[in-house]
Short mmCIF file of C-alpha atoms in Angstrom, two decimals:
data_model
loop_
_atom_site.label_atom_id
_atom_site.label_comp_id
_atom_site.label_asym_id
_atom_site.label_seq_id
_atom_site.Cartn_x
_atom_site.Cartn_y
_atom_site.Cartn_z
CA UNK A 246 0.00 0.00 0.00
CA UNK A 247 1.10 3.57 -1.13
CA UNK A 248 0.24 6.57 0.79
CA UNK A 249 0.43 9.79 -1.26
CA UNK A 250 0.41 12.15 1.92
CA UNK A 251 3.41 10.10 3.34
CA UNK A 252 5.42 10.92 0.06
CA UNK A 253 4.48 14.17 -0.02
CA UNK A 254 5.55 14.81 3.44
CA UNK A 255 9.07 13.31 2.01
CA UNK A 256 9.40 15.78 -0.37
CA UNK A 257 8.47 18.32 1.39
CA UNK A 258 11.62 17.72 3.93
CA UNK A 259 14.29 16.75 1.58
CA UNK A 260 12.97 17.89 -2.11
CA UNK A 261 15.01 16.80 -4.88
CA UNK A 262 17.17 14.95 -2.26
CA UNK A 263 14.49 12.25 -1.81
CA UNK A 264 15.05 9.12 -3.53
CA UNK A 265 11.61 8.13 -4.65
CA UNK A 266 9.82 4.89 -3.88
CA UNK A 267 10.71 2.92 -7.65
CA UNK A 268 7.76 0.61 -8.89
CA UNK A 269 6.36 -2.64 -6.85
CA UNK A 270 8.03 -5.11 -9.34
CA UNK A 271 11.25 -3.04 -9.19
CA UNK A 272 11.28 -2.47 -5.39
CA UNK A 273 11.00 -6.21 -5.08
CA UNK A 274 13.78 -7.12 -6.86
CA UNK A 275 15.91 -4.73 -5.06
CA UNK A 276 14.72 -6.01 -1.60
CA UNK A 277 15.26 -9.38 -2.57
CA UNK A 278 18.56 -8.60 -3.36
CA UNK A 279 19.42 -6.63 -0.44
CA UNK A 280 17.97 -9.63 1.77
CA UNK A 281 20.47 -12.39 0.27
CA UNK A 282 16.91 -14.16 -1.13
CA UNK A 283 18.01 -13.61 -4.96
CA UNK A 284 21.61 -14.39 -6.06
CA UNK A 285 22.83 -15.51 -2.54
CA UNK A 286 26.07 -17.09 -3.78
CA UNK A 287 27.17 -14.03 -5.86
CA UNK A 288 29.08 -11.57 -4.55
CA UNK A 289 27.60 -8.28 -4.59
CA UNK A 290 29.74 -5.30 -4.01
CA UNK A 291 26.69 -2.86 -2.64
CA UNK A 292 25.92 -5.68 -0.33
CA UNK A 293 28.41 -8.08 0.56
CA UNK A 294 31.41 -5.27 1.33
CA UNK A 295 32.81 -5.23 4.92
CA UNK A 296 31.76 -1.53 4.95
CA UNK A 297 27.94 -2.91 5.18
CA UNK A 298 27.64 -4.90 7.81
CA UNK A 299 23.95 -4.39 8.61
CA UNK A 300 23.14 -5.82 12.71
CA UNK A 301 19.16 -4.60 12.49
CA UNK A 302 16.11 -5.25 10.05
CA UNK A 303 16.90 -1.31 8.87
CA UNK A 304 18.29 -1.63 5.34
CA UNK A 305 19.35 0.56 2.74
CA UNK A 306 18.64 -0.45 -0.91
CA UNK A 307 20.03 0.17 -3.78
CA UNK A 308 17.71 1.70 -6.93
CA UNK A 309 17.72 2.90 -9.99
CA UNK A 310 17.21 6.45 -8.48
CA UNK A 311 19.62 6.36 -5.88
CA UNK A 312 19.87 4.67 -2.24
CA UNK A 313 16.71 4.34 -0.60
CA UNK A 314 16.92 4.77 2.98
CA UNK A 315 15.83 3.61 5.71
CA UNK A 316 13.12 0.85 4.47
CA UNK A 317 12.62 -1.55 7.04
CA UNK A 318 12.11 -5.40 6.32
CA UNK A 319 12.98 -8.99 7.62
CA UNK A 320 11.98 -12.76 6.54
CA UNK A 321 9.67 -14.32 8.05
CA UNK A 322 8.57 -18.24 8.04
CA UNK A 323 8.41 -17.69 4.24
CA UNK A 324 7.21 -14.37 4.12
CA UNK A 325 8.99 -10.82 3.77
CA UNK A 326 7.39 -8.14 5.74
CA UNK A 327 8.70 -4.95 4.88
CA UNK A 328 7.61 -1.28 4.76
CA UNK A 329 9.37 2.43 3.96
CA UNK A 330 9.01 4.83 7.59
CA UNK A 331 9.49 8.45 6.78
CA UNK A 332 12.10 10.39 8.13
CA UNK A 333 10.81 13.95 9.29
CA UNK A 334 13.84 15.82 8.57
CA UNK A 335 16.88 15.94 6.34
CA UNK A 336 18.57 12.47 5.29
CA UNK A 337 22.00 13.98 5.20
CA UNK A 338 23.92 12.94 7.21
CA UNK A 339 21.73 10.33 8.15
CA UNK A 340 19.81 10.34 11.99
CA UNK A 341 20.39 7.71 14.75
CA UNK A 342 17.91 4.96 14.35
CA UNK A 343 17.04 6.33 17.41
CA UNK A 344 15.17 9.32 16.63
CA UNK A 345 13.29 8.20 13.52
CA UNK A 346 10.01 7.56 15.13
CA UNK A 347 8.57 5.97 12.21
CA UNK A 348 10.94 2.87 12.91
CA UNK A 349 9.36 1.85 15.44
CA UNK A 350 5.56 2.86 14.15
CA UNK A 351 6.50 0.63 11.22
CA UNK A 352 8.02 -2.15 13.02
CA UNK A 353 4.73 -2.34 15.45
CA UNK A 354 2.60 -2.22 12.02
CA UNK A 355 4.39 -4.93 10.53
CA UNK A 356 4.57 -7.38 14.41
CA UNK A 357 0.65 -6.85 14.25
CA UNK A 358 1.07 -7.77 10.01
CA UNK A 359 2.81 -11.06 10.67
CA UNK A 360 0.90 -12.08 13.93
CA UNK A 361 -2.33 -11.71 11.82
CA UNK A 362 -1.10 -13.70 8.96
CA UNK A 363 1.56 -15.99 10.46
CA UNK A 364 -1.08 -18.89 12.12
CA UNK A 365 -2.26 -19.42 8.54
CA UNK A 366 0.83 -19.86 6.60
CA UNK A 367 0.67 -23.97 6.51
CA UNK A 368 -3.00 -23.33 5.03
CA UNK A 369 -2.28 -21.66 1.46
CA UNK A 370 -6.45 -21.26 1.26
CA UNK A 371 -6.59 -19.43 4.82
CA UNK A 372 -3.22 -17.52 4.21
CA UNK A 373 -3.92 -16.19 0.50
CA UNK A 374 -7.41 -15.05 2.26
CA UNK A 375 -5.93 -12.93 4.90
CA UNK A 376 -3.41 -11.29 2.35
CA UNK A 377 -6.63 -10.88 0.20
CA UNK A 378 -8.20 -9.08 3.45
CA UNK A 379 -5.10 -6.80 4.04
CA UNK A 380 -5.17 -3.82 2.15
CA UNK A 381 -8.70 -3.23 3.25
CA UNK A 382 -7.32 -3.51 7.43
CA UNK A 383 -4.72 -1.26 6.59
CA UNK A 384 -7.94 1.13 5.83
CA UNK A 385 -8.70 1.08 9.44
CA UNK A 386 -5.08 0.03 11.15
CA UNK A 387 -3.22 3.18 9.23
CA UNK A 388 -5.75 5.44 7.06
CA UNK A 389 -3.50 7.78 6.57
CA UNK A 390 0.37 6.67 7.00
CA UNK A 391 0.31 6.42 10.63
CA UNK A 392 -0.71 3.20 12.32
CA UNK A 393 -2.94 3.98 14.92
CA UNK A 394 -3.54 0.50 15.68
CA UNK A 395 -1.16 -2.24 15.09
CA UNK A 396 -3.24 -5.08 16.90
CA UNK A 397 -4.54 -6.20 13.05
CA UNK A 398 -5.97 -9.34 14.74
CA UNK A 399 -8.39 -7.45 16.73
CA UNK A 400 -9.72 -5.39 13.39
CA UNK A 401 -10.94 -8.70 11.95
CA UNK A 402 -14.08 -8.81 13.76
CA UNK A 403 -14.94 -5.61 11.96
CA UNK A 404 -14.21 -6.64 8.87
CA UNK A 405 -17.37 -6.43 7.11
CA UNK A 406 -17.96 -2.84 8.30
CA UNK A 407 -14.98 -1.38 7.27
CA UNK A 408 -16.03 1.78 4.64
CA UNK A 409 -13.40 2.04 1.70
CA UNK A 410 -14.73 6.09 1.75
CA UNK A 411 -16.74 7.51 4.27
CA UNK A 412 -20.08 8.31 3.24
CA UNK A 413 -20.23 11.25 5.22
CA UNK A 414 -17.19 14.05 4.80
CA UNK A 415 -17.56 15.06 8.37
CA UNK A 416 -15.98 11.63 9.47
CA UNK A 417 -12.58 11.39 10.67
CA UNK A 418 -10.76 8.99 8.85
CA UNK A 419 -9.76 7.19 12.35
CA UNK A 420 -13.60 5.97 12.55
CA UNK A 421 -13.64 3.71 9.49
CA UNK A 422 -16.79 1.59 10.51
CA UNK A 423 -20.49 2.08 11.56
CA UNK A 424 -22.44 0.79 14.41
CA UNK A 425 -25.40 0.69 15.20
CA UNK A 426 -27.88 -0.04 17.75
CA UNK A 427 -27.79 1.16 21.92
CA UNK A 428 -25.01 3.99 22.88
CA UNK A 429 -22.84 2.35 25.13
CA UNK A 430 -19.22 3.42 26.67
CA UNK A 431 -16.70 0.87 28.22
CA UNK A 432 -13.78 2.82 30.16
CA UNK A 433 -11.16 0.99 32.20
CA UNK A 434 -8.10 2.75 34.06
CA UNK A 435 -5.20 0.40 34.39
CA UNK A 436 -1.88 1.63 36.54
CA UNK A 437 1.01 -0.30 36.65
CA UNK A 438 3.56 0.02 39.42
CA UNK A 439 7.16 -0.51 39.09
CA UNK A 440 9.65 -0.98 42.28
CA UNK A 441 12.65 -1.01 43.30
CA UNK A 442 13.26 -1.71 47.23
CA UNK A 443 16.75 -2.05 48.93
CA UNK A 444 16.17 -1.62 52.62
CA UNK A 445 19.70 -0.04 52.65
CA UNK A 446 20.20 3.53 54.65
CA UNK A 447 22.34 4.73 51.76
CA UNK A 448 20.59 3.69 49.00
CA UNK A 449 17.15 5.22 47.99
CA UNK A 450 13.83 3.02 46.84
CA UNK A 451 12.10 4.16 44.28
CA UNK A 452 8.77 3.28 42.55
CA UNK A 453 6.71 4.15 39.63
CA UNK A 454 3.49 4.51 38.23
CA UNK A 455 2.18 4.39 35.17
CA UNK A 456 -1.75 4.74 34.07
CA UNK A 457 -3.33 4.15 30.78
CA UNK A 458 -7.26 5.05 29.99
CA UNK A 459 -8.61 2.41 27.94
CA UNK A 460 -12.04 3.21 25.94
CA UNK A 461 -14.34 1.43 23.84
CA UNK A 462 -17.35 3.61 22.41
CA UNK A 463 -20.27 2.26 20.70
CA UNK A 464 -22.36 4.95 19.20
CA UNK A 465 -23.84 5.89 16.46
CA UNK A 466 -22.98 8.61 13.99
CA UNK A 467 -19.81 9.52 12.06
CA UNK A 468 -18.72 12.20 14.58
CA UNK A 469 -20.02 11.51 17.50
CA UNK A 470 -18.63 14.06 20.22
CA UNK A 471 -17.70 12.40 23.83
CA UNK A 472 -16.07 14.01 26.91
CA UNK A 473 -14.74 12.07 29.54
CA UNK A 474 -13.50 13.81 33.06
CA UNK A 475 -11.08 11.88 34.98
CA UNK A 476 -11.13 12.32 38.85
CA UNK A 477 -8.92 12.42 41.97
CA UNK A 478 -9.50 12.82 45.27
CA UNK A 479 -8.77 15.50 47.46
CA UNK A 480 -5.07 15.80 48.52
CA UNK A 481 -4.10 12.76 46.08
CA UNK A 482 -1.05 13.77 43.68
CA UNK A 483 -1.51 15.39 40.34
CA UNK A 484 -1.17 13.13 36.82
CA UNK A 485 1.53 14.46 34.88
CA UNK A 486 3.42 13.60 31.89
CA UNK A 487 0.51 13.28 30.02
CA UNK A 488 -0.01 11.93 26.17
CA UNK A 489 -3.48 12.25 24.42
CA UNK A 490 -4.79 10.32 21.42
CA UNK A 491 -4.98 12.19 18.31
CA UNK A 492 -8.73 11.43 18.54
CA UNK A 493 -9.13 13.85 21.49
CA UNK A 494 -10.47 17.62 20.09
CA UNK A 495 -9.11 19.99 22.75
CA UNK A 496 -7.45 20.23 25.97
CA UNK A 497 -5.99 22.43 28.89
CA UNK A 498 -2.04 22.99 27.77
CA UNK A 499 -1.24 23.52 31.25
CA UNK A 500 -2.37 19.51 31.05
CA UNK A 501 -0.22 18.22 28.95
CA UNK A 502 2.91 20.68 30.73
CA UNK A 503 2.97 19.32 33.50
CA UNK A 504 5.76 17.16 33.81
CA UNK A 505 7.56 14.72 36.41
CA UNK A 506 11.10 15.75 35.40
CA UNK A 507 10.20 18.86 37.65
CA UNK A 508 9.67 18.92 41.37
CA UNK A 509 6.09 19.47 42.16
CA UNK A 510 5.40 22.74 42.78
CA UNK A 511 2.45 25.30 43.24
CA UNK A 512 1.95 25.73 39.36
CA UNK A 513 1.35 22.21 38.74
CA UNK A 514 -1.62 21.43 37.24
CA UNK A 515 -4.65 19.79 39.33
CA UNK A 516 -7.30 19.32 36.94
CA UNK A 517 -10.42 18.68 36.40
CA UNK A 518 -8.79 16.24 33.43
CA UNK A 519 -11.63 16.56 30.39
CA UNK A 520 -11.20 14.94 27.20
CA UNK A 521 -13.73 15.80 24.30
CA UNK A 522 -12.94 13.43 21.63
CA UNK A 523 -14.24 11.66 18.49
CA UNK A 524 -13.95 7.91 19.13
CA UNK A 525 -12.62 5.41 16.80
CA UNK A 526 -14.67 2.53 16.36
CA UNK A 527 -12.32 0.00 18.29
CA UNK A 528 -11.01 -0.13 22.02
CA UNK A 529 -8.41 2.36 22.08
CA UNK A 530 -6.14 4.25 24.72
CA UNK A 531 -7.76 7.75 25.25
CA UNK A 532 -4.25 8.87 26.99
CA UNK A 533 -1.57 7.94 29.35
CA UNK A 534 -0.23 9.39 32.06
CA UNK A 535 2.76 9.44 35.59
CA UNK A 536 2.31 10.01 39.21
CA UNK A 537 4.32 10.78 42.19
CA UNK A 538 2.54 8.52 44.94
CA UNK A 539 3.70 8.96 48.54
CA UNK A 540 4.34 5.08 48.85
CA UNK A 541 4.28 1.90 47.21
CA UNK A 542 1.88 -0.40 47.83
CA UNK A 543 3.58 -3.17 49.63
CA UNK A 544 7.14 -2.72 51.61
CA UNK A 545 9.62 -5.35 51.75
CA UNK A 546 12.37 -6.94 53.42
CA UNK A 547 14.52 -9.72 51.83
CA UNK A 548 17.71 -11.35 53.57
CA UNK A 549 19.99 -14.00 52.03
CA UNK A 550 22.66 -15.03 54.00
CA UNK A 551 25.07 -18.15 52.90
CA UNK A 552 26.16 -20.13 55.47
CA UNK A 553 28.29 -23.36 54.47
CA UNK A 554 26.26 -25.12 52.09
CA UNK A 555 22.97 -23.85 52.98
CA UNK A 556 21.66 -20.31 52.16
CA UNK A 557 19.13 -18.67 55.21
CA UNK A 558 16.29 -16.41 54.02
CA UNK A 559 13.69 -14.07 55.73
CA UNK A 560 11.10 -12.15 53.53
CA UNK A 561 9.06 -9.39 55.05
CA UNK A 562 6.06 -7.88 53.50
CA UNK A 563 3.67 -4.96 54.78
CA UNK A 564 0.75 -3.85 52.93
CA UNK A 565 0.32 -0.04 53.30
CA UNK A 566 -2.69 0.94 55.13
CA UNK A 567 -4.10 3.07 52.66
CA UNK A 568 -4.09 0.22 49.66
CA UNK A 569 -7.35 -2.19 49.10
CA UNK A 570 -6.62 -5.30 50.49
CA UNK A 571 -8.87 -7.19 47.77
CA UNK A 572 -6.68 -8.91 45.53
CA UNK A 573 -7.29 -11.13 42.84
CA UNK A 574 -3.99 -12.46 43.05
CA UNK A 575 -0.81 -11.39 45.25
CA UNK A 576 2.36 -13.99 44.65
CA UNK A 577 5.72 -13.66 45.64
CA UNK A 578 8.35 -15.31 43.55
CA UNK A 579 11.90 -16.15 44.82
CA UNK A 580 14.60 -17.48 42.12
CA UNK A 581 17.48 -18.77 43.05
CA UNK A 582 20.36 -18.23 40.08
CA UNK A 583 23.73 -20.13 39.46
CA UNK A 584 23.40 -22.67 41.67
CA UNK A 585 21.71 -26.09 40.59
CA UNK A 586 18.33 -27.61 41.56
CA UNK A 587 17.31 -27.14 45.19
CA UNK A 588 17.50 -30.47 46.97
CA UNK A 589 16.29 -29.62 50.72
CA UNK A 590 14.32 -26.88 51.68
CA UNK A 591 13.01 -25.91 55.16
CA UNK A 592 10.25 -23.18 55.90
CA UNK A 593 7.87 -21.68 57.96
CA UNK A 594 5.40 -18.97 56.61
CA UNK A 595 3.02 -17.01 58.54
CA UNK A 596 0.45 -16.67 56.13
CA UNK A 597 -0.44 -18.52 52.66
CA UNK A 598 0.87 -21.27 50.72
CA UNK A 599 4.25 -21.97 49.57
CA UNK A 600 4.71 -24.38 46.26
CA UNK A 601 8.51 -25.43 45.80
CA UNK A 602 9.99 -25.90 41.92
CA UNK A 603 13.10 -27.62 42.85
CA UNK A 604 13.81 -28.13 39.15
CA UNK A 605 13.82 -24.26 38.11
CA UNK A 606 15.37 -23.58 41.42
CA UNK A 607 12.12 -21.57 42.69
CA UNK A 608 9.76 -20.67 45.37
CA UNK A 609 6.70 -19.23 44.96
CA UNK A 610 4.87 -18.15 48.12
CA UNK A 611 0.61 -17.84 46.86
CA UNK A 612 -0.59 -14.98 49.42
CA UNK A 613 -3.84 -15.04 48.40
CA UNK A 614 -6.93 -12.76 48.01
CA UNK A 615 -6.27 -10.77 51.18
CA UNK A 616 -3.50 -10.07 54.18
CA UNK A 617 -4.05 -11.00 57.68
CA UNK A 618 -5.65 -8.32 59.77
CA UNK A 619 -1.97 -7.33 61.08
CA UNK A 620 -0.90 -6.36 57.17
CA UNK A 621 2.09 -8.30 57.76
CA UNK A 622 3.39 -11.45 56.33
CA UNK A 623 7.13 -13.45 56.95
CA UNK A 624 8.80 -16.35 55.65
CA UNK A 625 11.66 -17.81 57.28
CA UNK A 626 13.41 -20.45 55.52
CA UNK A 627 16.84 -23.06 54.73
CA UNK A 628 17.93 -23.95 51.27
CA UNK A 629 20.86 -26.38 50.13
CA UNK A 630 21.58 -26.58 45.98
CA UNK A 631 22.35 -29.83 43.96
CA UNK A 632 25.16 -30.28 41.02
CA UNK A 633 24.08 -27.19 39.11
CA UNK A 634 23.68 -27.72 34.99
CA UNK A 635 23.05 -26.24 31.69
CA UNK A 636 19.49 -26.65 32.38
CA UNK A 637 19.10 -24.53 35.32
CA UNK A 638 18.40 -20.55 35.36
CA UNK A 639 21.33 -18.16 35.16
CA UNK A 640 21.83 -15.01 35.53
CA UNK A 641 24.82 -12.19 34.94
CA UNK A 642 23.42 -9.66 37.53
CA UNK A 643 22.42 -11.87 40.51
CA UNK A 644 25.95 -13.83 41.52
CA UNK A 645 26.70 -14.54 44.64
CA UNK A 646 24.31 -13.58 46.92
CA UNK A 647 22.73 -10.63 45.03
CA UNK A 648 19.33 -12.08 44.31
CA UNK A 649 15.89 -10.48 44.69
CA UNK A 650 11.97 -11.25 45.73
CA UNK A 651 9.62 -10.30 42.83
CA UNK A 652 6.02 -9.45 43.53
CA UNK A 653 3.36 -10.37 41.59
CA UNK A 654 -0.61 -8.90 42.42
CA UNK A 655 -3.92 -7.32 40.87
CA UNK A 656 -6.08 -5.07 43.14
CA UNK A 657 -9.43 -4.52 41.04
CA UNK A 658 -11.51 -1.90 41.42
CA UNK A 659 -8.55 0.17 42.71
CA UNK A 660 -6.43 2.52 41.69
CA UNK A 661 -2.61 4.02 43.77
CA UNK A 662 -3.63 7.59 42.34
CA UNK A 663 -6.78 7.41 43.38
CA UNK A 664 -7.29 8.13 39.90
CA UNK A 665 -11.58 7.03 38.63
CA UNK A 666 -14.10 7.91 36.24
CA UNK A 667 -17.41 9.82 37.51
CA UNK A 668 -20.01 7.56 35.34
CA UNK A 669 -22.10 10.65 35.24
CA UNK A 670 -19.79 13.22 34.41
CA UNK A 671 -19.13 11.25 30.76
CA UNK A 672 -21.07 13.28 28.18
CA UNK A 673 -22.33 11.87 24.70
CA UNK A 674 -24.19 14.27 22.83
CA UNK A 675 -26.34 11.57 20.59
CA UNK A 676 -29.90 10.35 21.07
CA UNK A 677 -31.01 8.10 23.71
CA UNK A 678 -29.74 6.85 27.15
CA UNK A 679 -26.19 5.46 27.28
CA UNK A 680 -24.96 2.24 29.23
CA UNK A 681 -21.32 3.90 30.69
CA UNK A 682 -19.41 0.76 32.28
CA UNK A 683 -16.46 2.30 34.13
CA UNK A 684 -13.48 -0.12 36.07
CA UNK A 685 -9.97 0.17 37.38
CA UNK A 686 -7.30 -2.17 38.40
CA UNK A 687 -3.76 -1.80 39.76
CA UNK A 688 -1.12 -4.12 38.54
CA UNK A 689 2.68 -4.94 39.71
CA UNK A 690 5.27 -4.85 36.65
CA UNK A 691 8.71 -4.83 37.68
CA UNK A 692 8.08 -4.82 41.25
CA UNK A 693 11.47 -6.26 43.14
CA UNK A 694 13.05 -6.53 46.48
CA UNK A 695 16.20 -6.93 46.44
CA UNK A 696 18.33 -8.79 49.31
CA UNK A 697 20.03 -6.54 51.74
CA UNK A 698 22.53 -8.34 52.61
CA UNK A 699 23.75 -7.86 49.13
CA UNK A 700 24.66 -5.61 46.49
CA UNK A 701 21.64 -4.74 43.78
CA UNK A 702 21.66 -2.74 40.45
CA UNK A 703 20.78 0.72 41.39
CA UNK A 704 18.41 2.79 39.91
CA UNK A 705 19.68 6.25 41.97
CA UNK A 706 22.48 6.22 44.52
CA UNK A 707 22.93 9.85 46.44
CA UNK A 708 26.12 11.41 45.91
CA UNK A 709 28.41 11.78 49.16
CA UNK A 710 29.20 14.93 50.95
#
């Protein structure tokens, strides 16, 4: 697929500099060339020279017109996946990888490309369908030269609906099918946490959170307007960092300036957090936002002490007083690294379950649903290794005794901003009642205590007076 806006956007930054996308046929036969698919055993000066020694899927090949640069492409199970990213400045000299943002826009498209065609390709019936059913996905998935939704799988459902023009010229090209029937708005807030917890004095724990507003809008229309008003509590910390989707019509600029790379301050901004927006017709992430929390959720203590043959180990866990404690599912995971299958283990725990994998060299202490009234949980245990093998886990970072505790949980209906949708404060201008369904969840990711007793990677270490 061609998109005349992206190649005029080309132009328009490097004019008679750009080297011009040649012909299908043409372009193919260059690729395959580039990619060692067509005359492998020849060598090829432009490609085989020790100058060119290419270590990514970003290639530069060679044309009738000139080099064409960067066009990104890699073999798959039989298949070549491949697509041209623009570069939004000048190609001379050529930019890091790193700041071409359309790498990584086209590498997404083409993961979400090859996951939607790859189950088929033992089935030439099945797979020569789904190519058939491409070009009209890429309709919805990227309209206009920017993906703004790589998950092709999930478009298939919608198939039938997609529009090859709108009918109406007052539709954005991001809603590319119709629905009809009852008005009806799905919104769930999902935060992630990350930690990092030492329990060293000169070392400082740190934690991070991360929320993303996920929407699905059924509604009829072509435009249909919706806001949406996020909501905090009184006292709770402000979001900051905050991205929109391009769907979203206006907002405060003070919003979207109010960063985390600052100290808060007075200025910062507090809300209220409206979004007006034009839906597309799938799920999508209205925006995503940071927040400086006082705490994290649950505090830890892990000790690892090796003694002889045997190591000794204490965990300690607290769950702040101000978190839910409704989980679906709190876990605590202990690996051992280096050292062989564990042949006797001794414990006691003071709450839960513990299951023992001596094979991967693992403990995994089940918490449950809820802490005991006191908060607090412990686990006191005695470990001895076997002959350790290829088999068993390794790891660079944790030698010796620098090993960690990594949480694993899900708090529904919760949120460590205190972050929530007001059902009635989401406003669809269209006819009838709406059914808004609004939910929130708080999930670990990256969430590790590491053994004092030890030295751990560290994310920030204060200087010394």
């Amino acid at each position: 697929r061609r998109y005349p806006t992206v190649e005029l956007r080309a132009e328009a930054f490097n004019g008679s500099a750009r080297v011009p996308i040649p012909s299908d046929s043409a372009f193919l036969k260059a690729l395959l060339l580039e990619l060692r698919l067509e005359d492998e055993h020849l060598f090829v000066e432009q490609r085989d020279t020790c100058t060119r020694i290419n270590h990514s899927c970003v290639h530069s090949v060679s044309t009738a017109a000139g080099e064409l640069w960067p066009v990104l492409a890699f073999h798959k199970s039989g298949l070549i996946y491949a697509c041209v990213p623009l570069v939004e400045g000048g190609l001379e000299p050529r930019p890091p990888l790193l700041t071409v943002r359309g790498l990584s826009q086209g590498l997404a498209l083409l993961l979400g490309i090859m996951d939607y065609v790859s189950p088929s390709r033992k089935n030439e019936a099945e797979l020569s369908a789904k190519v058939g059913q491409l070009r009209t996905l890429l309709i919805q998935a990227c309209p206009l030269g920017t993906p703004l939704n790589t998950n092709i799988r999930s478009l298939n459902s919608s198939f039938e609906d997609i529009q090859e023009m709108p009918v109406d010229k007052e539709q954005p090209a991001w809603r590319s099918s119709t629905y009809k029937g009852k008005p009806q708005v799905n919104v769930c807030i999902t935060e992630k946490v990350k930690c990092m917890q030492y329990d060293q004095r000169d070392v400082v724990d740190t934690w991070q959170v991360y929320g993303a507003v996920n929407c699905k809008c059924d509604i009829e229309g072509s435009a249909p307007n919706v806001t949406l008003s996020l909501t905090l509590p009184t006292n709770a910390p402000p979001l900051q960092d905050i991205v929109v989707h391009h769907c979203v019509t206006s907002v405060d600029p003070a919003m979207l300036l109010s960063t985390s790379a600052e100290p808060l301050h007075d200025s910062v901004y507090n809300g209220p957090y409206k979004f007006p927006f034009i839906p597309p017709s799938d799920s999508f992430d209205l925006c995503y936002y940071t927040s400086q929390v006082p705490v994290p959720p649950i505090l830890g203590c892990y000790q690892l002490v090796e003694e002889g043959s045997q190591l000794k180990i204490t965990v300690n866990l607290k769950l702040h007083e101000s978190i839910k404690n409704s989980f679906e599912y709190c876990e605590a995971r202990i690996p051992f690294f280096n050292r062989g299958p564990i042949a006797q283990f001794e414990s006691k725990v003071s709450y839960g379950q513990l299951d023992l994998f001596r094979e991967k060299s693992l403990l995994v202490w089940v918490i449950g649903q809820k802490f005991p009234k006191s908060l607090e949980v412990s686990l006191t245990g005695t470990v001895s290794f076997g002959t350790a093998g290829k088999e068993h886990p390794t790891d660079y970072v944790c030698s010796g005794n620098t090993a960690y505790v990594k949480l694993y949980f899900r708090i529904p209906d919760f949120t460590l901003t205190g972050c929530y949708v007001d059902q009635h404060s989401v406003q669809l201008f269209v006819p009838g009642k709406p059914k808004i369904t609004a939910s929130r969840e708080l999930i670990s990711s990256d969430y590790y205590i590491w053994n004092s007793k030890a030295p751990a990677p560290m994310v920030f270490k204060p200087l010394l007076d």
